[in-house]
Short mmCIF file of C-alpha atoms and ligand atoms in Angstrom, two decimals:
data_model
loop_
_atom_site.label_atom_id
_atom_site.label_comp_id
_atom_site.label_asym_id
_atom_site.label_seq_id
_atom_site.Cartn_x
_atom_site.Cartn_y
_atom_site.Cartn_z
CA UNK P 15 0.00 0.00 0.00
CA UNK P 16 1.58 3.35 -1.00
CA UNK P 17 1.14 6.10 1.69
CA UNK P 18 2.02 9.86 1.22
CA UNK P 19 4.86 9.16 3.74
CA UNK P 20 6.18 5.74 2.19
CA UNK P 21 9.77 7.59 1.66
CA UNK P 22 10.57 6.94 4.71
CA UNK P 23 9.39 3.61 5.76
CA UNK P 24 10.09 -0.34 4.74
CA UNK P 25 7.11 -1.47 5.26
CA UNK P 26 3.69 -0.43 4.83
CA UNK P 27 1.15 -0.13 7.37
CA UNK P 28 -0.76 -2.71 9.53
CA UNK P 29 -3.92 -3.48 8.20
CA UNK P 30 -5.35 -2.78 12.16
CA UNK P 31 -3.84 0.71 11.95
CA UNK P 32 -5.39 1.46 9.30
CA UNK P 33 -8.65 0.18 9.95
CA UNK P 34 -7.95 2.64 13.61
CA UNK P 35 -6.82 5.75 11.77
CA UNK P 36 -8.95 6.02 8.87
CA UNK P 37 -11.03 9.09 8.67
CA UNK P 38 -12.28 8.68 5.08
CA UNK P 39 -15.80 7.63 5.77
CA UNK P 40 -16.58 10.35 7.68
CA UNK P 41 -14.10 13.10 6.48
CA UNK P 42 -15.36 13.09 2.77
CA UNK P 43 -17.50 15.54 3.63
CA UNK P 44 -15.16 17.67 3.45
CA UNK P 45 -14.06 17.22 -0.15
CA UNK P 46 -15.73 20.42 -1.83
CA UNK P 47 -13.47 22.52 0.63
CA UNK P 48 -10.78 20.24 0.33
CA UNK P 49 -10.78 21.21 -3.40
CA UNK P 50 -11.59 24.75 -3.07
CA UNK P 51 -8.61 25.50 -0.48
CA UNK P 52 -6.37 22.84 -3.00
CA UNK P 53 -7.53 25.38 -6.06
CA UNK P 54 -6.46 28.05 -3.90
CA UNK P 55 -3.07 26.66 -2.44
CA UNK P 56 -2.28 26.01 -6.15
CA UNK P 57 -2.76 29.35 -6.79
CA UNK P 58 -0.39 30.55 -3.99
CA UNK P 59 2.32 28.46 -5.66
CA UNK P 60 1.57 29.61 -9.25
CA UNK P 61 2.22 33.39 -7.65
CA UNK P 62 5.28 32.17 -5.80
CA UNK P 63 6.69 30.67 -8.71
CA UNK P 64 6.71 27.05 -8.01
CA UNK P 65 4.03 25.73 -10.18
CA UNK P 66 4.73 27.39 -14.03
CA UNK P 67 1.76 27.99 -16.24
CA UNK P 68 1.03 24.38 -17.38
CA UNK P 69 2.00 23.03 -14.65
CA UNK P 70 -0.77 25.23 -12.85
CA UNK P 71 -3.54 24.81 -15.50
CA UNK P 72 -2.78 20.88 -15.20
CA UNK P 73 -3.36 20.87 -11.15
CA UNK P 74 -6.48 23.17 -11.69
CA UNK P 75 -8.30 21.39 -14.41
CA UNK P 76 -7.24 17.91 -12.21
CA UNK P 77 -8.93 19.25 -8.93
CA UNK P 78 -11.82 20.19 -11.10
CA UNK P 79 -12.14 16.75 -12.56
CA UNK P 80 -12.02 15.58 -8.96
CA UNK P 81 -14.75 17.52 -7.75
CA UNK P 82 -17.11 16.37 -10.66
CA UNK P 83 -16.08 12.15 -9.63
CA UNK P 84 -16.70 13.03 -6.40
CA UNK P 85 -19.70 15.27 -6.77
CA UNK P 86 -21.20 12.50 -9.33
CA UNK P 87 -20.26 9.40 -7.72
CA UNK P 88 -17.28 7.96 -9.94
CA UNK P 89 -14.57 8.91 -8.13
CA UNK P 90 -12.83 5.55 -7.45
CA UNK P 91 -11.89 5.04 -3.64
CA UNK P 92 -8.71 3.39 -3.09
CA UNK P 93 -7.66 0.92 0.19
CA UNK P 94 -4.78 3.63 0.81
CA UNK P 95 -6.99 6.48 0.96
CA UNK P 96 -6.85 6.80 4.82
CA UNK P 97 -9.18 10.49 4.45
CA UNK P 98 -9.79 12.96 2.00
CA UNK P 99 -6.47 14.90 1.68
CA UNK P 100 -4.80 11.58 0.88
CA UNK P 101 -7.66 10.72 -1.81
CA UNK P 102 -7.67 14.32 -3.62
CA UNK P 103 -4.09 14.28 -3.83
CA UNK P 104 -3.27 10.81 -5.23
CA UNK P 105 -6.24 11.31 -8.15
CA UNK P 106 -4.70 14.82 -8.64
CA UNK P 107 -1.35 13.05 -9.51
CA UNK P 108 -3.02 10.30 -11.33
CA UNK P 109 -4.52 12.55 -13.86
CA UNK P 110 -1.87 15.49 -14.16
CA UNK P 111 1.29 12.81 -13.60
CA UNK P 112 4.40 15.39 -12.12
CA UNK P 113 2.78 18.24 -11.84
CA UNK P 114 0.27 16.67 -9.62
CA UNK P 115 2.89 15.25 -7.25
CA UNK P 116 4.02 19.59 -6.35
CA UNK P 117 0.14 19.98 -5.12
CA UNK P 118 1.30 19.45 -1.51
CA UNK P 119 4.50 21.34 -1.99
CA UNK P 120 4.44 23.85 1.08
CA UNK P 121 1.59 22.48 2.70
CA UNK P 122 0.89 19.68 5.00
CA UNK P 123 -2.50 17.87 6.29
CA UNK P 124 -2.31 19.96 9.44
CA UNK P 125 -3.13 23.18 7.58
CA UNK P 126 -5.39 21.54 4.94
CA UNK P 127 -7.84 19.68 7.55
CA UNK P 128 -7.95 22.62 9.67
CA UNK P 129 -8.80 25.46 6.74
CA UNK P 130 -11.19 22.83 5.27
CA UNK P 131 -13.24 22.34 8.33
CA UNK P 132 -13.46 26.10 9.10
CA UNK P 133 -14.97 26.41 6.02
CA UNK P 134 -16.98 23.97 6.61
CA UNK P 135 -18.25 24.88 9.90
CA UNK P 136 -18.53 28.48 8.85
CA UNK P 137 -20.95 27.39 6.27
CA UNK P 138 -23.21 24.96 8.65
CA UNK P 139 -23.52 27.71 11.59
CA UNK P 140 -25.25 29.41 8.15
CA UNK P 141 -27.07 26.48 7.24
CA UNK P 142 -28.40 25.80 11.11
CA UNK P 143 -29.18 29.52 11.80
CA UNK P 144 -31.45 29.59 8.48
CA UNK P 145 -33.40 26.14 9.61
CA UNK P 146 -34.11 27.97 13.36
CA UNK P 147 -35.15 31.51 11.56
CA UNK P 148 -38.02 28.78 9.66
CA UNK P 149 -38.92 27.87 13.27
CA UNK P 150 -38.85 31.25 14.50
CA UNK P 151 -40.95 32.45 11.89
CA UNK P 152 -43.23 29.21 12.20
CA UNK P 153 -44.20 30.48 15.88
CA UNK P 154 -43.91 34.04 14.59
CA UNK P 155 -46.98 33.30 12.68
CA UNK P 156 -48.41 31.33 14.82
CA UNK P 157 -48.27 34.00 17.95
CA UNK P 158 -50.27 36.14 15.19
CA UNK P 159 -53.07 33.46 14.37
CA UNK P 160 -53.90 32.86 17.90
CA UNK P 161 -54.53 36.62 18.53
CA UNK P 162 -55.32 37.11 22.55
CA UNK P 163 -55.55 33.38 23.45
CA UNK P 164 -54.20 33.06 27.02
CA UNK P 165 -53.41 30.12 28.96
CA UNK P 166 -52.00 29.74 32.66
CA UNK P 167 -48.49 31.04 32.60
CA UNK P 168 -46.51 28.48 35.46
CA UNK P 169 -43.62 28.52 37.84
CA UNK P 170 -42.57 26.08 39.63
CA UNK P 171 -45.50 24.05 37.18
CA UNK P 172 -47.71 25.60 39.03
CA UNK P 173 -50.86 27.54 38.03
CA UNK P 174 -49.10 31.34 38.16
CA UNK P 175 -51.07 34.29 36.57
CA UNK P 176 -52.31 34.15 32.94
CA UNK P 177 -49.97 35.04 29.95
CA UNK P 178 -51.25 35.48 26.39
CA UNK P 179 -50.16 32.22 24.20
CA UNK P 180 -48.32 34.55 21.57
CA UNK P 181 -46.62 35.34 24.63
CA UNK P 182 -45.25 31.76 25.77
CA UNK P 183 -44.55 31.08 21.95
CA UNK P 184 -42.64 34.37 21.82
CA UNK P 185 -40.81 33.43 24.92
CA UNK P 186 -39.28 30.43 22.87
CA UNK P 187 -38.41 32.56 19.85
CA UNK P 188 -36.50 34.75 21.15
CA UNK P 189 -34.53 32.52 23.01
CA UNK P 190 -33.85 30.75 19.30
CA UNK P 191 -32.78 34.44 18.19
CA UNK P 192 -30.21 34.65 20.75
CA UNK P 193 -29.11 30.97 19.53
CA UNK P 194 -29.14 32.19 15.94
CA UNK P 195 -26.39 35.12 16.75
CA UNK P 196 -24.39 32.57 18.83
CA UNK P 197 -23.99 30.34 15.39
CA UNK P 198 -23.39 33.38 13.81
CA UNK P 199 -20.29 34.25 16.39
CA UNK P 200 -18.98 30.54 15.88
CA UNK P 201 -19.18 30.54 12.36
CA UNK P 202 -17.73 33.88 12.57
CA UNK P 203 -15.15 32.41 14.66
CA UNK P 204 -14.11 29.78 12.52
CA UNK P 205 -13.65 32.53 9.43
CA UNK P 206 -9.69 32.66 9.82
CA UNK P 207 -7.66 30.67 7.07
CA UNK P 208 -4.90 28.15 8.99
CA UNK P 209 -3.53 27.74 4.99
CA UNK P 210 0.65 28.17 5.05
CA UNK P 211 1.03 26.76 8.71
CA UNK P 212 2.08 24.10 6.71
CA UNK P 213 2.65 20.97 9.36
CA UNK P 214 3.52 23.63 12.56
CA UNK P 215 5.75 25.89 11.59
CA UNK P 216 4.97 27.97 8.33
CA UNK P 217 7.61 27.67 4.83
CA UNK P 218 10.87 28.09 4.02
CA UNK P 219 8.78 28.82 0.52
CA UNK P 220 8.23 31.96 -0.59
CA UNK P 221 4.06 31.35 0.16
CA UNK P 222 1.85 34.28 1.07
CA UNK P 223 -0.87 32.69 3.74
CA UNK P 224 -1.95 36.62 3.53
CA UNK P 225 -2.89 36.54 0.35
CA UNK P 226 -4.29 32.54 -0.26
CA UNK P 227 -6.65 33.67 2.89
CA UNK P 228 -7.81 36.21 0.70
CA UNK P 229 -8.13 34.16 -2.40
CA UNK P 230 -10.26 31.55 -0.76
CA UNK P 231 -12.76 34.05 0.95
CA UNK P 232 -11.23 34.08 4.62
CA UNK P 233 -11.97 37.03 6.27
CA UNK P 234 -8.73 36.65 8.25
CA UNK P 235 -5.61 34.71 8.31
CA UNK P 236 -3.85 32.79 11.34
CA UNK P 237 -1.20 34.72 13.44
CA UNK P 238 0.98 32.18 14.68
CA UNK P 239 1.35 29.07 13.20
CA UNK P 240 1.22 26.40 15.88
CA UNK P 241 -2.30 28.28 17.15
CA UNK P 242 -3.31 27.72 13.29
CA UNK P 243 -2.82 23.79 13.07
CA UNK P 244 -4.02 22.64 16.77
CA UNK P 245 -7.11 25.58 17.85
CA UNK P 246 -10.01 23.54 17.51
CA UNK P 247 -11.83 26.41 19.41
CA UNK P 248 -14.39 26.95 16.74
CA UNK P 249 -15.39 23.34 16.85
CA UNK P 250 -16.03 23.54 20.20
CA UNK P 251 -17.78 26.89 20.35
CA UNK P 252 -20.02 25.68 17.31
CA UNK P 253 -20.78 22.27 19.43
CA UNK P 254 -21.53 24.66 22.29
CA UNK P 255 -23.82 26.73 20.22
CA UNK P 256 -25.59 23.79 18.85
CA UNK P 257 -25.99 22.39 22.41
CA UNK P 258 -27.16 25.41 23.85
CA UNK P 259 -30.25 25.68 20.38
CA UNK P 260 -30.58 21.60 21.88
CA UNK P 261 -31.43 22.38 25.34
CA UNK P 262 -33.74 25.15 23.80
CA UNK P 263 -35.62 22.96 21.93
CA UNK P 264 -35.36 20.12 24.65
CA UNK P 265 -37.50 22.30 26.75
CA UNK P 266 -40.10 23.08 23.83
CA UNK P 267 -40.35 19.59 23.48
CA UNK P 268 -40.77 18.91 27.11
CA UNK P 269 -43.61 21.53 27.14
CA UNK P 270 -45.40 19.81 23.76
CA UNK P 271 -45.11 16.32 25.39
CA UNK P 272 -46.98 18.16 28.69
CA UNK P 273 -49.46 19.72 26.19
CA UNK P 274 -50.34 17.09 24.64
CA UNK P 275 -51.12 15.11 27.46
CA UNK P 276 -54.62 14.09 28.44
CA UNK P 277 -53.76 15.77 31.72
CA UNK P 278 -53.36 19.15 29.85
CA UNK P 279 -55.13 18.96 26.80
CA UNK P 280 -53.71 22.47 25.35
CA UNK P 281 -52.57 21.01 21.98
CA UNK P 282 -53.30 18.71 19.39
CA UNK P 283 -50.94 17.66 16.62
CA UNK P 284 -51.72 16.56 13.37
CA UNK P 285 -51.71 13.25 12.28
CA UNK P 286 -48.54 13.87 10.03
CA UNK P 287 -47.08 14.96 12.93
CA UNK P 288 -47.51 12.47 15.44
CA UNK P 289 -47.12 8.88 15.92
CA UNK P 290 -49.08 5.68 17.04
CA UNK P 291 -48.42 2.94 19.50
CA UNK P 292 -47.52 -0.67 17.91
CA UNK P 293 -50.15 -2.52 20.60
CA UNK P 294 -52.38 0.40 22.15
CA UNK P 295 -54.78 1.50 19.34
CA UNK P 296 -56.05 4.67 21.32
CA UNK P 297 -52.61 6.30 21.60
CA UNK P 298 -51.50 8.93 19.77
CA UNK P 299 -47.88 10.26 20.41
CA UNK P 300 -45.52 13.24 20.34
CA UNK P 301 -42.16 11.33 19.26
CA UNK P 302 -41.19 14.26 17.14
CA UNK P 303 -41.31 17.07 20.89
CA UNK P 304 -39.62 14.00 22.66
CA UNK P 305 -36.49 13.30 20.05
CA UNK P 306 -36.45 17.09 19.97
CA UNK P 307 -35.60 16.54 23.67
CA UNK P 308 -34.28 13.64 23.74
CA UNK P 309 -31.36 14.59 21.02
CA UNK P 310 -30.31 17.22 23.63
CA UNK P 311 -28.00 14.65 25.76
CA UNK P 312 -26.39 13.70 22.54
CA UNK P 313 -25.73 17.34 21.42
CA UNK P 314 -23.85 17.99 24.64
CA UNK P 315 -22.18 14.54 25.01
CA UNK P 316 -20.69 15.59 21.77
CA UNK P 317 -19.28 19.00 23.06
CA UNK P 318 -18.59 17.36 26.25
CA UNK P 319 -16.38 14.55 23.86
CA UNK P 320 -14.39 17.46 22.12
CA UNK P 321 -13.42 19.42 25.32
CA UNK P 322 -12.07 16.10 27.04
CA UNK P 323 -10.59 15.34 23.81
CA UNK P 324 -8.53 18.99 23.77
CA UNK P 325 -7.80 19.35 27.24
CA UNK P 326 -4.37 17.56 27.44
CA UNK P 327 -2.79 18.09 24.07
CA UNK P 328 0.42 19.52 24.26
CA UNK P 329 0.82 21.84 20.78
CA UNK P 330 0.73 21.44 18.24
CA UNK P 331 -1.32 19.29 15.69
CA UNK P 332 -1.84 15.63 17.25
CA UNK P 333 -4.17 12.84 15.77
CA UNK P 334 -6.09 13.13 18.00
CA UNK P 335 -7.16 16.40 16.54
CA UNK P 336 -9.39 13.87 14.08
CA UNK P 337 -11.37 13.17 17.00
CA UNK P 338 -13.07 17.07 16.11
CA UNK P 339 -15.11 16.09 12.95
CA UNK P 340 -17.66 13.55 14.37
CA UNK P 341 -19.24 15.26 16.94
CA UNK P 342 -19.61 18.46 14.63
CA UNK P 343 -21.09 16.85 11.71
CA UNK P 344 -23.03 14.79 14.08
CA UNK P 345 -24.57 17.45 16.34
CA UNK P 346 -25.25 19.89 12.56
CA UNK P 347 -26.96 16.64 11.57
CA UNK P 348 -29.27 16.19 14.46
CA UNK P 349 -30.32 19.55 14.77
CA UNK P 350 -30.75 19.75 10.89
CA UNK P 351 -33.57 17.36 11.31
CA UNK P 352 -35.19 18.24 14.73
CA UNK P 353 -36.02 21.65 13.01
CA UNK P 354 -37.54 21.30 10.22
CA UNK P 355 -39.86 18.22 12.50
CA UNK P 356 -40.87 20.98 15.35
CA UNK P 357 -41.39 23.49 12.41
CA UNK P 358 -44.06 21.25 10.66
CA UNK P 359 -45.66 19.73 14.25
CA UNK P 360 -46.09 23.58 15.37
CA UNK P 361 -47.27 24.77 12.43
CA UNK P 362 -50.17 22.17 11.87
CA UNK P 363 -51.11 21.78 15.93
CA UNK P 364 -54.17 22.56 17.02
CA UNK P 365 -54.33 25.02 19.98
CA UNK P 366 -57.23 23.98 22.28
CA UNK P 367 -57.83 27.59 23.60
CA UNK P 368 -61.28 27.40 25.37
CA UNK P 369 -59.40 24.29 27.96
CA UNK P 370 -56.03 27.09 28.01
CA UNK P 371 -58.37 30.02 29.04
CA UNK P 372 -60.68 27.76 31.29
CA UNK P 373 -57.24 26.46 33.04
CA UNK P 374 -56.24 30.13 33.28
CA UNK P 375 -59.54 31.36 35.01
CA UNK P 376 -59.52 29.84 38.06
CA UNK P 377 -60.52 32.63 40.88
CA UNK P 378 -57.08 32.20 42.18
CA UNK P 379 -55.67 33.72 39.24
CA UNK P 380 -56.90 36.50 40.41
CA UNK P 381 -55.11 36.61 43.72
CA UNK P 382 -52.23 39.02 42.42
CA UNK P 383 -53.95 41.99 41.18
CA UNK P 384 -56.40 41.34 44.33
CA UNK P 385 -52.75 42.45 46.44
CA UNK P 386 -52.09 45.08 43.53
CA UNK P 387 -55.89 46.62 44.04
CA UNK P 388 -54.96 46.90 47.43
CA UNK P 389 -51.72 48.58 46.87
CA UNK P 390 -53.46 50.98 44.78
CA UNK P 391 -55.14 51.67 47.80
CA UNK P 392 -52.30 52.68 49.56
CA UNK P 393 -51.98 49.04 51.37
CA UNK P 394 -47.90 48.06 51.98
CA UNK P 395 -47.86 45.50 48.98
CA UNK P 396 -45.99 42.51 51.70
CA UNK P 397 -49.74 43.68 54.08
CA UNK P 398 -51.93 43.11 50.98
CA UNK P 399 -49.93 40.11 50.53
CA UNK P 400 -51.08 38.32 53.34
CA UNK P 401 -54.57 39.71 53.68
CA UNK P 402 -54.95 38.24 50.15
CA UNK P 403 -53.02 34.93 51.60
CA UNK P 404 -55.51 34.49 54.19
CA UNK P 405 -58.66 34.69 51.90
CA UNK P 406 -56.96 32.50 49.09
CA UNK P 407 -56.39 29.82 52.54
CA UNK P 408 -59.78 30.63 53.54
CA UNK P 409 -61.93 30.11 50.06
CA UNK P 410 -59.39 26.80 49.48
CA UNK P 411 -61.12 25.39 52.81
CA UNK P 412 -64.91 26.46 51.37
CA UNK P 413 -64.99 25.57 48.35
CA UNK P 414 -64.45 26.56 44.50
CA UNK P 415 -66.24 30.68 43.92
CA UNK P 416 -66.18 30.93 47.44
CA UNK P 417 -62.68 33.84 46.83
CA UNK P 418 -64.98 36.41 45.03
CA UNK P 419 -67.37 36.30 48.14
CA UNK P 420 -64.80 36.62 50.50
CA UNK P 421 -64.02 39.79 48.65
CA UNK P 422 -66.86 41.01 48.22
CA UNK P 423 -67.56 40.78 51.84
CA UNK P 424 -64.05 42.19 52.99
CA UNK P 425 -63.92 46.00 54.03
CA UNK P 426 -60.03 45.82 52.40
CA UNK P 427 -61.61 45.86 48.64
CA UNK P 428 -63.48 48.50 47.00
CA UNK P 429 -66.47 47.46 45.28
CA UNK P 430 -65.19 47.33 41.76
CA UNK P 431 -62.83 44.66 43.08
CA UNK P 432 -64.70 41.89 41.56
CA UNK P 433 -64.27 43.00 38.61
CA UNK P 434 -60.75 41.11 38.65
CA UNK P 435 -62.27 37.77 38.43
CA UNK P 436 -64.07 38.68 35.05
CA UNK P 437 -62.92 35.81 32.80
CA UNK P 438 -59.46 37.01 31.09
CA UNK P 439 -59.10 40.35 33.17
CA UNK P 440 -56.34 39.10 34.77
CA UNK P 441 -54.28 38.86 31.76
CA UNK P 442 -55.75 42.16 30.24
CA UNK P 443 -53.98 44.21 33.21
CA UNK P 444 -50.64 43.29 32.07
CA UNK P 445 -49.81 45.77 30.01
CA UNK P 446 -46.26 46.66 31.07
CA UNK P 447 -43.28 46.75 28.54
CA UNK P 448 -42.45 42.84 27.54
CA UNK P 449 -45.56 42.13 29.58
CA UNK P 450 -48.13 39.02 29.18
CA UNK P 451 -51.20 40.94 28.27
CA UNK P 452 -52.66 41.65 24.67
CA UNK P 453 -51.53 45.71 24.52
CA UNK P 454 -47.73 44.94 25.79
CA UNK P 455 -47.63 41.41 23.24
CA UNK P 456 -49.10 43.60 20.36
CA UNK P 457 -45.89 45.64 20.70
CA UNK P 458 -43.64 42.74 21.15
CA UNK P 459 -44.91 40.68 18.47
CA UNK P 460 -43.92 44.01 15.77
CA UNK P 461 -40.31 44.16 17.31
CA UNK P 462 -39.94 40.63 17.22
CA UNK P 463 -41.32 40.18 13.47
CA UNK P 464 -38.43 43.06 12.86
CA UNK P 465 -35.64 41.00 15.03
CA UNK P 466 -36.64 38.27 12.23
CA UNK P 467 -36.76 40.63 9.41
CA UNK P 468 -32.96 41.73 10.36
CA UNK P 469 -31.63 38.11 11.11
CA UNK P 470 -33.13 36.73 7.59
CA UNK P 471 -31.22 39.73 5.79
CA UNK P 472 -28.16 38.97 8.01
CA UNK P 473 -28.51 35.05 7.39
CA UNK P 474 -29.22 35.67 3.31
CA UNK P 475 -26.32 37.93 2.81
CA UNK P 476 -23.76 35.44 4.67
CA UNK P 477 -25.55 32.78 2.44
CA UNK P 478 -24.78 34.93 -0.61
CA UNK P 479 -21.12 35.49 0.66
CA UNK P 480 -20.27 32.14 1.69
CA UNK P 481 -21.63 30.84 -2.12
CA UNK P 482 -19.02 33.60 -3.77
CA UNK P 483 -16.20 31.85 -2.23
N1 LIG L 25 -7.18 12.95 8.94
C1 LIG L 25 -6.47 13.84 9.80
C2 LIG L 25 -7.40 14.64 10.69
O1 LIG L 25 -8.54 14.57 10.52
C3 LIG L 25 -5.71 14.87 9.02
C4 LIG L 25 -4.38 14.57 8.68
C5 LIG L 25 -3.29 14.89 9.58
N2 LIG L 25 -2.64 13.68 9.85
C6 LIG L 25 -1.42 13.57 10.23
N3 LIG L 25 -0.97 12.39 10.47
N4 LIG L 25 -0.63 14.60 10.39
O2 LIG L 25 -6.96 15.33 11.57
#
């Protein structure tokens, strides 16, 4: 078996090792960047004088014959191929014979993996940030079509005050805003070109890593070469944005599967967006909310993997730097199809909005702008507190609608005091800046649809960028 390091060795590798080491089955995703930053390393040697004209245009139309094989399916695999430098660069010198063999002149795998899989990454954050902007939008739209449907807001899971629903579903797209600008960052992060480390220490070559960086759409270029071939940061910042989205959508899962229980009975999904039970005919199941929480312990074991992986490597590239490319195309996987799912099983899902507002009108919803009425009365808010307290104890001992008598009959209230258990009052009041109630959501839902509005242009123009390069 002919390696790229044979030179140096007798014998050839151990068929064990090899089955160890390989990366190619997972790495060939890599191979449109591996091409691209090739093209562009060529380049850098054409302007430095080590490739001559021919020898350049041979390389070129090579790696473009590559990327069609491996973009249509022919490209022939070979046993030696241990990951997708090694492949590239033996077809390259198959097909353009000596010219082929000064591809990797100046340049080592420690460069190349590293610049490929920044461009990949940067790309992906892209990719995930545009799936979650559907999802935003999805409950975007769906905070408009339920208008001033309320439903008991919780803490503790516990019947709190009333909150509009556009609220709650608000509450989880923002959230997945702040997640979109973290993917942003990491992909942001990753945007520095590692091309011209070479294998740790730069060239003796007259190569301009200033000016490849440019060529292949970098908007920066490494500082110091051992930081270039062993920083792995931006994997691990993109794993810890993508767990971070996880646990977001973990906990909108959690609250679907609660929803949708008979014990709740707030939403309903669609049949295309639920599941049945093998033996009990009746059910009718949320798989899609639970894998959206359930994928959330995978999502951080993978960042969790990459951080244990890093945190005893002495500089500067070691192997088990390969180690990095799993967990990041595996956690951009997972979260490339929980998104889309939770997109489609919101936006089909019946709201059941009389059983929200009936679960959200319970006297005792009332109790807190009962105190506030008394503070507006001049009471000490911690005295209304407790004279509130003791009524709430008191109508819990006689019986449901027993509160609003106990109101009526106490000289703290003022007569229109009643008029806070009117069904949905409670949530009317709220009215204060990022507030529950219809006035303050109104507000909220017209700077959030303009948060989208800015993150779609931000998201299409780094689509539009990333597609130049
Ligand atoms: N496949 C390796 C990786 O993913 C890249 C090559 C570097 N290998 C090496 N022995 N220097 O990190």
């Amino acid at each position: 078996m002919s390696t790229l390091w044979h030179g140096r060795f007798d014998d050839g590798p151990a068929p064990e090792l090899m089955a160890m080491s390989v990366s190619l089955p997972f790495d060939r995703r890599l191979a449109t960047d591996d091409v691209a930053g090739s093209k562009a390393h060529v380049r850098g040697l054409a302007r430095a004088g080590l490739l001559d004209a021919d020898e350049t245009d041979a390389v070129v139309a090579a790696l473009d014959q590559v990327a069609e094989e491996l973009a249509s399916g022919a490209f022939v695999f070979e046993p030696s191929d241990e990951d997708i430098h090694t492949a590239v660069e033996r077809r390259v010198t198959e097909l353009a014979g000596p010219a082929g063999a000064k591809l990797h002149t100046g340049r080592s795998r420690n460069d190349q993996v590293a610049t490929d899989l920044r461009r990949w990454t940067r790309r992906a954050m892209v990719e995930v940030g545009s799936a979650v902007a559907d999802l935003q939008t999805v409950l975007a739209a769906r905070a408009r079509d339920v208008g001033d449907a309320y439903l008991p807001g919780y803490t503790h899971l516990q019947r709190a005050q009333p909150v509009l629903l556009a609220h709650h579903l608000l509450a989880h797209a923002w959230a997945l805003g702040r997640d979109v600008e973290r993917l942003l960052a990491a992909g942001e992060r990753a945007d520095v070109c590692p091309l011209g480390a070479g294998a740790l220490a730069g060239s003796s070559l007259p190569l301009d890593p200033v000016a490849t960086a440019a060529d292949l759409g970098f908007s920066a270029v490494f500082d110091n070469s051992l930081d270039a071939v062993s920083d792995r940061d931006f994997v691990a910042e993109a794993l810890f944005a993508l767990s971070l989205l996880g646990v977001h959508l973990s906990r909108l899962g959690e609250e679907l599967v609660l929803f949708c229980s008979e014990e709740f009975g707030f939403v309903r999904l669609h049949d295309s967006w639920a599941t049945g039970s093998s033996m009990l005919p009746q059910k009718k199941n949320p798989d899609v909310a639970e894998l959206a929480r359930g994928k959330a312990g995978r999502l951080i074991g993978n960042l969790t993997g990459l951080l244990v992986t890093l945190k005893g490597l002495p500089l500067a590239y070691n192997r088990d730097l390969q180690e990095d490319k799993e967990p990041l195309f595996d956690s951009v996987d997972q979260v490339l199809a929980v998104l889309p799912a939770l997109s489609g099983l919101l936006a089909t899902a019946t709201f059941d909005t009389d059983r929200m507002a009936d679960a959200a009108s319970g006297e005792t919803t009332a109790a807190t702008d009962l105190a506030e009425h008394l503070v507006e009365r001049g009471v000490p808010f911690r005295d209304a507190h407790a004279v509130v307290g003791a009524l709430v104890r008191r109508s819990l001992e006689e019986g449901d609608g027993s509160l609003a008598d106990l109101v009526a009959d106490s000289e703290h209230f003022a007569a229109d005091a009643g008029d806070l258990f009117v069904r949905g009052a409670a949530v009317e009041r709220r009215r204060t800046h990022g507030g529950a109630g219809p006035v303050a959501v109104a507000e909220q839902l017209q700077r959030f649809e303009a948060h989208l509005d800015a993150e779609r242009a931000r998201l299409e123009a780094m689509v539009a960028t990333l597609s130049e390069g």
